[in-house]
Tab-separated table of C-alpha atoms and ligand atoms in Angstrom:
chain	number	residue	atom	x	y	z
A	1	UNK	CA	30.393	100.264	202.285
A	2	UNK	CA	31.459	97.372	200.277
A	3	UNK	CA	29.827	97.390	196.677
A	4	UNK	CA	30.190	94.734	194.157
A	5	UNK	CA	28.917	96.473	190.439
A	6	UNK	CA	28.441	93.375	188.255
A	7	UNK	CA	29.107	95.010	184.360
A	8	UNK	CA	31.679	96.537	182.834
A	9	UNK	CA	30.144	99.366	180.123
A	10	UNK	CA	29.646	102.612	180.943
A	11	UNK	CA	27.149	102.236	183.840
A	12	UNK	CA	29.130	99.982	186.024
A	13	UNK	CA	31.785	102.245	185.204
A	14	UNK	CA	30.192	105.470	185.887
A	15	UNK	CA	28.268	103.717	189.239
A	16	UNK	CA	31.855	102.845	189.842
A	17	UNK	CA	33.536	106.453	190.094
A	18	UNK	CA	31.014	107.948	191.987
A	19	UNK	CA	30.854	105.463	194.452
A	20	UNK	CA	34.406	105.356	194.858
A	21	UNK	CA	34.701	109.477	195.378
A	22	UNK	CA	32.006	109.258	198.058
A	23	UNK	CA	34.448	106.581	199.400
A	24	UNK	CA	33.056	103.365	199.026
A	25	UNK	CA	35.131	100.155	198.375
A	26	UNK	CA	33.935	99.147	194.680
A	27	UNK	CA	34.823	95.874	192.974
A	28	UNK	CA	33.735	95.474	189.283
A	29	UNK	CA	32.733	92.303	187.917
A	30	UNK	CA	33.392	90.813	184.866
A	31	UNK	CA	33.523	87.447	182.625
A	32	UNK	CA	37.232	87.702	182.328
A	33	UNK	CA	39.737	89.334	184.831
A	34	UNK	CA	41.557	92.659	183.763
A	35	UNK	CA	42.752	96.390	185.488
A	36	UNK	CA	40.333	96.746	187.596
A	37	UNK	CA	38.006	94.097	187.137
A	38	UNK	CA	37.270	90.733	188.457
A	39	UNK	CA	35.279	87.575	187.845
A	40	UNK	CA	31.613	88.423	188.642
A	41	UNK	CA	31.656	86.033	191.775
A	42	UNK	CA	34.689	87.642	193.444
A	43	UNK	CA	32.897	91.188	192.909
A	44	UNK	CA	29.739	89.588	194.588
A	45	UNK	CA	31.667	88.491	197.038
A	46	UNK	CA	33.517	91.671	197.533
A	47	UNK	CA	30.210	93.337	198.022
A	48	UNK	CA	27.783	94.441	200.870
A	49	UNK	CA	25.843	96.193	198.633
A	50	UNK	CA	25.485	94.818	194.480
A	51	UNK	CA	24.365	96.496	191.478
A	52	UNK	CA	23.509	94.769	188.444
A	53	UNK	CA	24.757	96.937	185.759
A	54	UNK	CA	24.852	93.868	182.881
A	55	UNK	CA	22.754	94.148	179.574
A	56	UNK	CA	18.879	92.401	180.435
A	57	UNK	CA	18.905	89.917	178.506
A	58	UNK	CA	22.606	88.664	180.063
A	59	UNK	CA	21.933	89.794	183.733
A	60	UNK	CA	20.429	85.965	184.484
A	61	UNK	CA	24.189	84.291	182.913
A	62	UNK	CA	25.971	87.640	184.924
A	63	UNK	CA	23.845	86.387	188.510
A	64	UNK	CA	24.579	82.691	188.014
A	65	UNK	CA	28.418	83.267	187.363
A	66	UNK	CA	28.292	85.120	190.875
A	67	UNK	CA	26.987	82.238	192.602
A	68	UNK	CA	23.519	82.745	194.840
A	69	UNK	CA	25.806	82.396	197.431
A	70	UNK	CA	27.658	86.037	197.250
A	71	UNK	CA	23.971	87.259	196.539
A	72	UNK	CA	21.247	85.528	199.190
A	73	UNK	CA	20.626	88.151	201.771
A	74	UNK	CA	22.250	91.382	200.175
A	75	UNK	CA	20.708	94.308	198.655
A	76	UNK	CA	20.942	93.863	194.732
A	77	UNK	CA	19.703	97.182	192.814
A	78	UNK	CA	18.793	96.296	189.189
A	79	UNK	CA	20.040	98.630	186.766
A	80	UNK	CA	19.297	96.624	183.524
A	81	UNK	CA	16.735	97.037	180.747
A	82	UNK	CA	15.709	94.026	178.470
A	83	UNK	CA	16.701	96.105	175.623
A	84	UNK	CA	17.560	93.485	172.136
A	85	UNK	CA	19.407	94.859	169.646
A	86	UNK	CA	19.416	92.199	167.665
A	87	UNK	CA	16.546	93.451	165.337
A	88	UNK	CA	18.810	96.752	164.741
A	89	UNK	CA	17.647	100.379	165.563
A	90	UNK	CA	15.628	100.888	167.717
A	91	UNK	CA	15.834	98.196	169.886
A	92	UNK	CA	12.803	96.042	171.057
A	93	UNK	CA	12.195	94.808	174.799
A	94	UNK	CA	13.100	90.986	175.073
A	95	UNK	CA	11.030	90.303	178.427
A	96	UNK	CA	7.749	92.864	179.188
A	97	UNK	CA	3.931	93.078	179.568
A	98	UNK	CA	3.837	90.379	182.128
A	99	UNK	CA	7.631	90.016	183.325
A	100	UNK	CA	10.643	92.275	183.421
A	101	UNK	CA	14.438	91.631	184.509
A	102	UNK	CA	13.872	92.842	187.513
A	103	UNK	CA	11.316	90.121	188.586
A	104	UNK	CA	13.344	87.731	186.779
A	105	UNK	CA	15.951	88.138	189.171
A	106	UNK	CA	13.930	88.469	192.290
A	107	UNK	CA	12.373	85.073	191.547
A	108	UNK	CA	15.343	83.147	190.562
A	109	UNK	CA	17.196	84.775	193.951
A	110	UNK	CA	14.510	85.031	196.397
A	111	UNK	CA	16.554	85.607	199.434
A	112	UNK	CA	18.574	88.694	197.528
A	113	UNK	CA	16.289	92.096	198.552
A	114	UNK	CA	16.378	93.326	194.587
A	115	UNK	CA	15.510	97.095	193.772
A	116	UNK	CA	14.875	98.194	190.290
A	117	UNK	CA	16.081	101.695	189.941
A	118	UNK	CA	18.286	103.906	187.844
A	119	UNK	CA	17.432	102.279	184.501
A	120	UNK	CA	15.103	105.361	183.391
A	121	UNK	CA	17.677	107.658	182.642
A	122	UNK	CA	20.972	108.030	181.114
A	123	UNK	CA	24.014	106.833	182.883
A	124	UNK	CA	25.573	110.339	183.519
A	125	UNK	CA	22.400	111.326	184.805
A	126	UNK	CA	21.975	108.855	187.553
A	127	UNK	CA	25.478	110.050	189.224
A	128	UNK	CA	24.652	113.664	188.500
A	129	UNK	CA	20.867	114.543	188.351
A	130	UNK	CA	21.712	118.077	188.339
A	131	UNK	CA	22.666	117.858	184.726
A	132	UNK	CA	18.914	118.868	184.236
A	133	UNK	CA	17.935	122.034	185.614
A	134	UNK	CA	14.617	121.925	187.421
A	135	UNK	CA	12.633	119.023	189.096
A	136	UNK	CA	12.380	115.532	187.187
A	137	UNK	CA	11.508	112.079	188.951
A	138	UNK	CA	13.035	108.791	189.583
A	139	UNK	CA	10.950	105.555	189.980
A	140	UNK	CA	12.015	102.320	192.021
A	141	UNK	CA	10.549	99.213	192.892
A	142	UNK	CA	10.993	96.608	194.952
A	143	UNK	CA	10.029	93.796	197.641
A	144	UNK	CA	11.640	95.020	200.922
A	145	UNK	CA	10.712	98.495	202.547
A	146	UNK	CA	14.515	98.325	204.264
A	147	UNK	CA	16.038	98.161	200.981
A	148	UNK	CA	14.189	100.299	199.179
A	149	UNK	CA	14.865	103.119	201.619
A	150	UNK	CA	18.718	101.993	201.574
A	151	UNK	CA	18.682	102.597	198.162
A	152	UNK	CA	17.252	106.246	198.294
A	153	UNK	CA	19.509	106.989	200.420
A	154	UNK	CA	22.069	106.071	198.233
A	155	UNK	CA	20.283	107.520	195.502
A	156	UNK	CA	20.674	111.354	197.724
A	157	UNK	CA	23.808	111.376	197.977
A	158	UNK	CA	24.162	110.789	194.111
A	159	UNK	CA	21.881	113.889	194.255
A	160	UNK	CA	18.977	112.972	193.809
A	161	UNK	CA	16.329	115.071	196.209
A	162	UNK	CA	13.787	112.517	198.509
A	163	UNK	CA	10.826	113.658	196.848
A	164	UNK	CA	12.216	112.943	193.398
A	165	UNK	CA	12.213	109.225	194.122
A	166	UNK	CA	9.094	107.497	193.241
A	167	UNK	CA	8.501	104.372	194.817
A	168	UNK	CA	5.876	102.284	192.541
A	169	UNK	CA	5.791	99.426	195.100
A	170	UNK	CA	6.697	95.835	195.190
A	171	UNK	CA	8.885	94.744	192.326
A	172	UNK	CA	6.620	94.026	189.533
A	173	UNK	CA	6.797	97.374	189.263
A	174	UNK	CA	10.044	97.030	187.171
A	175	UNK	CA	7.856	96.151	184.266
A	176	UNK	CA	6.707	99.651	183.820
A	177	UNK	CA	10.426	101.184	184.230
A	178	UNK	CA	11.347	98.540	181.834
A	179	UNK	CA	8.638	99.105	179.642
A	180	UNK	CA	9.127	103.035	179.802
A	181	UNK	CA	12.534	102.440	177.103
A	182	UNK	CA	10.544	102.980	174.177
A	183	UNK	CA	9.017	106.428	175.237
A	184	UNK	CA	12.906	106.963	176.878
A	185	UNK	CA	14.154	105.873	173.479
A	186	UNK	CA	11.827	108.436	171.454
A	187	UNK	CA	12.480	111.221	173.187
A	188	UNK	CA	16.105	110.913	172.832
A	189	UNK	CA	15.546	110.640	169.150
A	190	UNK	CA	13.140	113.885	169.733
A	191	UNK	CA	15.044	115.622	171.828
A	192	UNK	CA	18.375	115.503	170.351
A	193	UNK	CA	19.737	114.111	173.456
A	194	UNK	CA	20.187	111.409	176.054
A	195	UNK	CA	19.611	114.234	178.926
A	196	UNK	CA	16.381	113.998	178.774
A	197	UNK	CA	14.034	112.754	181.719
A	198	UNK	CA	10.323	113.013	183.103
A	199	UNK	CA	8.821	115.026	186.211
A	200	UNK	CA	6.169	112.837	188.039
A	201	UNK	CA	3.260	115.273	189.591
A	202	UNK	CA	0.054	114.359	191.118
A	203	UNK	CA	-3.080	116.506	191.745
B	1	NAP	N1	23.945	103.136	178.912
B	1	NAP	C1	23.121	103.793	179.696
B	1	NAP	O1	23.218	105.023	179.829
B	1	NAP	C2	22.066	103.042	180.450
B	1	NAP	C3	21.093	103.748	181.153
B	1	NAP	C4	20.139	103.051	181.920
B	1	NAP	C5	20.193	101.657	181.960
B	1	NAP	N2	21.153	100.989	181.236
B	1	NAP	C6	21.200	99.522	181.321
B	1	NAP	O2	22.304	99.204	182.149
B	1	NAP	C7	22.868	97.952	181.736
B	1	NAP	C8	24.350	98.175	181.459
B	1	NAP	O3	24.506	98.962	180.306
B	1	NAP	P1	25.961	99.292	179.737
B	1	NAP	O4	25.755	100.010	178.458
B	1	NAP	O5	26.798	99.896	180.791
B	1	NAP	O6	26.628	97.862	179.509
B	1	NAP	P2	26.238	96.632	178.544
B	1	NAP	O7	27.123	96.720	177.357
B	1	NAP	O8	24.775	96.542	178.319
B	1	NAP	O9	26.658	95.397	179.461
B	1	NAP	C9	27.986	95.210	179.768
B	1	NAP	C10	28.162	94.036	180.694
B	1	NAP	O10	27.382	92.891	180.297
B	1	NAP	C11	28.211	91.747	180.428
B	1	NAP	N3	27.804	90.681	179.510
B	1	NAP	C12	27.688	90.748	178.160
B	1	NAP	N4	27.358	89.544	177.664
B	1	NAP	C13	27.250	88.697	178.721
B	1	NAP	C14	26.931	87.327	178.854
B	1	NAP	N5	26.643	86.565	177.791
B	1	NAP	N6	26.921	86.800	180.088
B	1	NAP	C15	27.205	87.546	181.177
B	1	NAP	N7	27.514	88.864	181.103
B	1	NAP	C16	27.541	89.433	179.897
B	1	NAP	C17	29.586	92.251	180.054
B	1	NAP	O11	30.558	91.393	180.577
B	1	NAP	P3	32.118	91.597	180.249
B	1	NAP	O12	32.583	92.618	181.249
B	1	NAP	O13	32.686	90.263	180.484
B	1	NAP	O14	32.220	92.073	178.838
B	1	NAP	C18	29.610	93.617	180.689
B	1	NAP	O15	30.121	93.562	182.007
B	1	NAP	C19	22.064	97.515	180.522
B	1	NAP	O16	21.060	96.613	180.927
B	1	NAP	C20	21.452	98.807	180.010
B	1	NAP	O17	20.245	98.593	179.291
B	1	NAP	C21	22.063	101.644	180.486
């Protein structure tokens, strides 16, 4: 499949490699051109498949540099969190309560099918769940049932099992992955560590 990762840090980059060793055609988008990067518009060109891997509060600027054009139509998982740093340590959420990235995006794109997922956990983690030994859960959200189950099965062959995705419905449900940062934030502090994730269970 064709995938167009719009960022650069370590996400994109990480989303990148393992995409490319289960032998998909990645094209990484940028602001500025470089090895292995492109403008973000040629990248959402490039892709079949797009993943917003920008910083929240720059994912709107990231989108409208690649042009609804390259994005109307195509599945577009949402990666960010609305996380400002501006204030110092530990970052506060820019967007939440009653709006979140991922609804930002949905709105301002309406014919893109946008999936929040990923965003809970550390960006090792999302390529390699096994990192933490025993069961632990991933939520996503989202508009369109087709996408949504394109995505998790994207998400298993990053190793995630079925039942670990949880699917919180349409995609105002990116406010609560959004809004889960600070908890995600004070357990790394907590735990010592940015391998740290939470197992969903019902009665
Ligand atoms: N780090 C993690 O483990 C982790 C885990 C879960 C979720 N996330 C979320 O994933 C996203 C990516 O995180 P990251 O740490 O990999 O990268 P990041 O540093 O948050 O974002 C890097 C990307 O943002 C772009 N960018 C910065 N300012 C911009 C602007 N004014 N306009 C347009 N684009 C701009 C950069 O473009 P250039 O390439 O041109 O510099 C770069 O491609 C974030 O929303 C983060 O909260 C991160």
């Amino acid at each position: 499949v064709r995938i167009g990762i719009l960022g650069t840090g370590i996400v994109g980059q990480t989303l990148a490699a393992k995409l490319r060793e289960l032998g998909h055609d990645v094209v990484i988008g940028s602001r500025t051109e470089g090895e292995d990067k492109r403008p973000f518009a040629e990248a959402a060109a490039h892709g079949e498949l797009l993943i917003n891997a920008t910083g929240g509060g720059n994912s709107l600027a990231a989108l409208e540099a690649a042009g609804a054009e390259n994005l109307n139509g195509k599945v577009l998982i949402d990666v960010s969190n609305p996380l400002d740093f501006s204030k110092g340590m530990p970052p506060t959420l820019s967007i939440c309560n009653d709006d979140s990235v991922g609804e930002q995006i949905q709105r301002t794109y309406p014919d893109a099918k946008v999936v929040k997922a990923l965003n809970t956990v550390t960006a090792a983690l999302m390529v390699e769940p096994g990192l933490i030994s025993g069961e632990h859960s991933l939520p996503i959200a989202g508009n369109d049932e087709g996408a949504k189950a394109q995505v998790a099965d994207l998400l298993e062959k990053f190793g995630w099992p079925r039942d670990a995705i949880v699917d919180l419905g349409d995609i105002a449900g990116a406010r609560a992955q959004e809004m889960y940062l600070p908890l995600w934030l004070r357990l790394y502090q907590s735990q010592g560590t940015a391998m740290v994730n939470i197992h969903i269970v019902k009665g």
